[in-house]
mmCIF file of C-alpha atoms in Angstrom:
data_model
loop_
_atom_site.group_PDB
_atom_site.id
_atom_site.type_symbol
_atom_site.label_atom_id
_atom_site.label_comp_id
_atom_site.label_asym_id
_atom_site.label_seq_id
_atom_site.Cartn_x
_atom_site.Cartn_y
_atom_site.Cartn_z
ATOM 1 C CA MET R 27 0.000 0.000 0.000
ATOM 2 C CA SER R 28 1.433 3.370 -0.939
ATOM 3 C CA ASP R 29 1.769 6.189 1.578
ATOM 4 C CA SER R 30 -0.920 8.225 -0.165
ATOM 5 C CA SER R 31 -3.510 5.423 -0.042
ATOM 6 C CA ALA R 32 -2.665 4.549 3.546
ATOM 7 C CA THR R 33 -3.204 8.156 4.578
ATOM 8 C CA GLY R 34 -6.015 9.067 2.193
ATOM 9 C CA SER R 35 -7.885 11.360 4.581
ATOM 10 C CA VAL R 36 -4.873 12.626 6.504
ATOM 11 C CA GLY R 37 -4.563 15.653 4.235
ATOM 12 C CA ALA R 38 -8.187 16.626 4.879
ATOM 13 C CA VAL R 39 -7.789 16.226 8.632
ATOM 14 C CA ASP R 40 -4.529 18.163 8.624
ATOM 15 C CA GLU R 41 -6.109 20.948 6.593
ATOM 16 C CA ALA R 42 -9.158 21.147 8.871
ATOM 17 C CA ILE R 43 -6.952 21.500 11.950
ATOM 18 C CA THR R 44 -4.424 23.921 10.476
ATOM 19 C CA THR R 45 -7.052 26.215 8.933
ATOM 20 C CA LEU R 46 -9.343 26.411 11.972
ATOM 21 C CA ARG R 47 -9.331 29.985 13.267
ATOM 22 C CA ALA R 48 -11.041 31.744 16.149
ATOM 23 C CA VAL R 49 -13.733 33.947 14.624
ATOM 24 C CA ARG R 50 -14.926 36.921 16.649
ATOM 25 C CA HIS R 51 -17.012 38.812 14.086
ATOM 26 C CA PHE R 52 -20.103 37.302 12.512
ATOM 27 C CA MET R 53 -22.716 38.128 9.916
ATOM 28 C CA PRO R 54 -26.179 38.622 11.463
ATOM 29 C CA ASN R 55 -27.585 35.652 9.493
ATOM 30 C CA PRO R 56 -29.183 33.020 11.729
ATOM 31 C CA VAL R 57 -27.610 29.581 11.879
ATOM 32 C CA PRO R 58 -30.112 26.896 10.842
ATOM 33 C CA ARG R 59 -31.161 24.515 13.588
ATOM 34 C CA VAL R 60 -30.439 21.527 11.328
ATOM 35 C CA THR R 61 -26.829 22.702 10.927
ATOM 36 C CA ILE R 62 -26.261 22.793 14.690
ATOM 37 C CA GLU R 63 -27.898 19.382 15.049
ATOM 38 C CA GLU R 64 -25.500 18.036 12.386
ATOM 39 C CA VAL R 65 -22.536 19.554 14.261
ATOM 40 C CA ILE R 66 -23.613 17.930 17.539
ATOM 41 C CA ASN R 67 -24.305 14.630 15.793
ATOM 42 C CA VAL R 68 -20.688 14.531 14.573
ATOM 43 C CA ALA R 69 -19.111 15.942 17.747
ATOM 44 C CA ARG R 70 -20.905 13.476 20.032
ATOM 45 C CA TRP R 71 -18.522 10.787 18.753
ATOM 46 C CA THR R 72 -15.623 12.515 20.499
ATOM 47 C CA GLY R 73 -13.923 10.240 22.986
ATOM 48 C CA SER R 74 -14.143 10.842 26.713
ATOM 49 C CA ALA R 75 -12.624 9.228 29.789
ATOM 50 C CA ARG R 76 -14.415 5.963 30.452
ATOM 51 C CA ASN R 77 -16.921 7.028 27.762
ATOM 52 C CA ARG R 78 -18.726 9.145 30.362
ATOM 53 C CA GLN R 79 -19.590 11.840 27.801
ATOM 54 C CA PRO R 80 -19.695 14.479 30.577
ATOM 55 C CA TRP R 81 -21.163 17.153 28.309
ATOM 56 C CA ARG R 82 -24.507 18.565 27.298
ATOM 57 C CA PHE R 83 -25.237 21.490 24.981
ATOM 58 C CA VAL R 84 -27.558 24.479 25.077
ATOM 59 C CA ALA R 85 -28.069 26.402 21.819
ATOM 60 C CA VAL R 86 -28.865 30.050 22.557
ATOM 61 C CA THR R 87 -30.233 32.368 19.875
ATOM 62 C CA ASP R 88 -32.150 34.827 22.067
ATOM 63 C CA PRO R 89 -30.320 38.203 21.917
ATOM 64 C CA ARG R 90 -30.993 39.034 25.589
ATOM 65 C CA MET R 91 -29.656 35.698 26.783
ATOM 66 C CA ARG R 92 -26.586 36.032 24.556
ATOM 67 C CA ALA R 93 -26.020 39.551 25.910
ATOM 68 C CA GLY R 94 -26.291 38.238 29.464
ATOM 69 C CA LEU R 95 -23.770 35.491 28.769
ATOM 70 C CA SER R 96 -21.418 38.006 27.133
ATOM 71 C CA ARG R 97 -20.885 39.682 30.515
ATOM 72 C CA LEU R 98 -19.762 36.513 32.294
ATOM 73 C CA GLY R 99 -16.053 36.310 31.514
ATOM 74 C CA ASP R 100 -13.100 38.479 30.556
ATOM 75 C CA TYR R 101 -13.291 37.381 26.916
ATOM 76 C CA ALA R 102 -16.991 36.489 26.682
ATOM 77 C CA MET R 103 -18.114 39.744 25.023
ATOM 78 C CA LEU R 104 -18.081 38.100 21.594
ATOM 79 C CA LEU R 105 -21.036 35.942 22.676
ATOM 80 C CA GLY R 106 -23.262 38.985 22.302
ATOM 81 C CA ARG R 107 -22.184 39.432 18.663
ATOM 82 C CA ALA R 108 -22.671 35.840 17.526
ATOM 83 C CA PRO R 109 -26.046 34.802 16.123
ATOM 84 C CA LEU R 110 -25.796 31.521 18.048
ATOM 85 C CA VAL R 111 -24.031 30.606 21.260
ATOM 86 C CA LEU R 112 -23.528 26.954 22.045
ATOM 87 C CA VAL R 113 -23.026 26.608 25.779
ATOM 88 C CA LEU R 114 -21.198 23.477 26.874
ATOM 89 C CA LEU R 115 -22.433 22.096 30.156
ATOM 90 C CA SER R 116 -19.929 19.954 32.011
ATOM 91 C CA GLU R 117 -21.010 17.354 34.496
ATOM 92 C CA ASP R 118 -20.094 18.403 38.034
ATOM 93 C CA ASN R 119 -18.734 14.943 38.816
ATOM 94 C CA GLY R 120 -15.461 15.654 40.631
ATOM 95 C CA PHE R 121 -13.312 13.899 38.032
ATOM 96 C CA ALA R 122 -10.132 15.741 37.062
ATOM 97 C CA ASP R 123 -10.449 14.642 33.429
ATOM 98 C CA THR R 124 -13.882 16.198 32.832
ATOM 99 C CA GLU R 125 -12.452 19.565 31.784
ATOM 100 C CA PHE R 126 -10.036 17.794 29.439
ATOM 101 C CA ASP R 127 -13.007 16.006 27.881
ATOM 102 C CA LEU R 128 -14.781 19.358 27.476
ATOM 103 C CA GLY R 129 -11.771 20.687 25.587
ATOM 104 C CA ARG R 130 -11.926 17.697 23.276
ATOM 105 C CA ILE R 131 -15.634 18.153 22.542
ATOM 106 C CA ALA R 132 -15.172 21.897 22.021
ATOM 107 C CA GLN R 133 -12.500 21.229 19.372
ATOM 108 C CA SER R 134 -14.760 18.691 17.677
ATOM 109 C CA VAL R 135 -17.654 21.174 17.615
ATOM 110 C CA CYS R 136 -15.430 23.860 16.095
ATOM 111 C CA LEU R 137 -14.068 21.514 13.420
ATOM 112 C CA ALA R 138 -17.537 20.175 12.527
ATOM 113 C CA ALA R 139 -18.877 23.737 12.375
ATOM 114 C CA GLN R 140 -16.010 24.804 10.095
ATOM 115 C CA GLN R 141 -16.847 21.976 7.698
ATOM 116 C CA ARG R 142 -20.362 23.454 7.454
ATOM 117 C CA GLY R 143 -19.142 26.971 6.680
ATOM 118 C CA LEU R 144 -19.421 28.367 10.208
ATOM 119 C CA GLY R 145 -16.867 30.349 12.151
ATOM 120 C CA SER R 146 -16.423 29.699 15.855
ATOM 121 C CA CYS R 147 -14.635 30.880 18.960
ATOM 122 C CA VAL R 148 -14.482 29.133 22.328
ATOM 123 C CA THR R 149 -14.647 31.187 25.497
ATOM 124 C CA THR R 150 -14.640 30.411 29.200
ATOM 125 C CA LEU R 151 -17.257 31.681 31.612
ATOM 126 C CA HIS R 152 -15.549 32.573 34.892
ATOM 127 C CA PRO R 153 -15.102 33.012 37.839
ATOM 128 C CA ASP R 154 -17.463 30.652 39.694
ATOM 129 C CA ASP R 155 -19.992 33.431 40.377
ATOM 130 C CA ASN R 156 -20.304 33.881 36.614
ATOM 131 C CA VAL R 157 -20.753 30.135 36.122
ATOM 132 C CA ARG R 158 -23.636 30.264 38.616
ATOM 133 C CA ALA R 159 -25.114 33.297 36.813
ATOM 134 C CA ALA R 160 -24.891 31.470 33.464
ATOM 135 C CA ALA R 161 -26.610 28.440 35.002
ATOM 136 C CA GLU R 162 -29.454 30.722 36.097
ATOM 137 C CA ILE R 163 -29.739 32.373 32.662
ATOM 138 C CA LEU R 164 -29.894 28.954 31.004
ATOM 139 C CA ASP R 165 -31.952 27.249 33.711
ATOM 140 C CA ALA R 166 -29.283 24.528 33.631
ATOM 141 C CA PRO R 167 -30.183 21.259 35.313
ATOM 142 C CA PRO R 168 -28.630 20.606 38.733
ATOM 143 C CA GLY R 169 -25.191 19.010 38.492
ATOM 144 C CA TRP R 170 -24.325 20.630 35.148
ATOM 145 C CA LEU R 171 -21.963 23.604 34.965
ATOM 146 C CA PRO R 172 -21.842 26.115 32.070
ATOM 147 C CA ARG R 173 -18.107 26.862 32.139
ATOM 148 C CA HIS R 174 -17.543 27.126 28.389
ATOM 149 C CA ALA R 175 -19.374 28.540 25.399
ATOM 150 C CA ILE R 176 -18.766 28.620 21.673
ATOM 151 C CA ALA R 177 -19.770 31.596 19.553
ATOM 152 C CA LEU R 178 -21.001 30.326 16.188
ATOM 153 C CA GLY R 179 -22.046 32.014 12.975
ATOM 154 C CA TYR R 180 -21.137 32.898 9.437
ATOM 155 C CA THR R 181 -17.858 34.805 9.397
ATOM 156 C CA ASP R 182 -17.962 38.524 8.657
ATOM 157 C CA ASP R 183 -14.926 38.510 6.365
ATOM 158 C CA ASP R 184 -15.000 42.321 6.089
ATOM 159 C CA ASN R 185 -14.607 42.702 9.849
ATOM 160 C CA GLN R 186 -11.807 40.265 10.736
ATOM 161 C CA ARG R 187 -9.167 42.041 12.771
ATOM 162 C CA SER R 188 -6.343 40.145 14.362
ATOM 163 C CA PRO R 189 -5.898 40.895 18.045
ATOM 164 C CA THR R 190 -2.629 42.741 18.540
ATOM 165 C CA ALA R 191 -1.899 41.698 22.123
ATOM 166 C CA ILE R 192 -1.741 38.001 21.308
ATOM 167 C CA PRO R 193 1.307 36.375 19.677
ATOM 168 C CA VAL R 194 0.806 35.248 16.093
ATOM 169 C CA GLY R 195 1.852 31.911 14.629
ATOM 170 C CA ARG R 196 2.842 28.631 16.174
ATOM 171 C CA LEU R 197 5.995 27.388 17.840
ATOM 172 C CA PRO R 198 8.046 25.024 15.678
ATOM 173 C CA VAL R 199 7.934 21.290 16.384
ATOM 174 C CA GLU R 200 11.530 21.289 17.666
ATOM 175 C CA ASP R 201 10.513 23.753 20.415
ATOM 176 C CA LEU R 202 7.512 21.641 21.421
ATOM 177 C CA LEU R 203 8.664 18.024 21.181
ATOM 178 C CA THR R 204 11.252 16.284 23.335
ATOM 179 C CA TRP R 205 12.366 12.713 22.604
ATOM 180 C CA VAL R 206 13.359 10.465 25.499
ATOM 181 C CA PRO R 207 15.368 7.369 24.544
#
């Protein structure tokens, strides 16, 4: 088997990961419900520790609710500008790996959304008082914490400014990887 046939989809996966960008400016167009359901249908296959799947999702389109959520973290203001906010609820189960699992599902959501023409940006709702406030806004079920949210929508290509306070680019592999014999 040649290298290209053995890695047939590797190029597509590599491209999806390397082209994924945080989008902070969106067109006002609504995101169809069916599109979000497709995104969740794909993302739900993300692995989790002991297959606990310690996540649930709340899709928020109401402008007042999005505005309320946008005040619940240092970098949450973009939630008010997105036509749809997908709040990730994490199970309050005491396991140290739950937040790692939430990071995995967030990445899967963003990649699945990108494949459907949507831009996305993950944000954290914090501190704990803000998590409680978000739970109230969403009427989250007991035992589920809204610590993370993803702004979703069609990218406003005419309004994409790079933040200046954040370093650009990626560290090279040789700076990131250490081999131990």
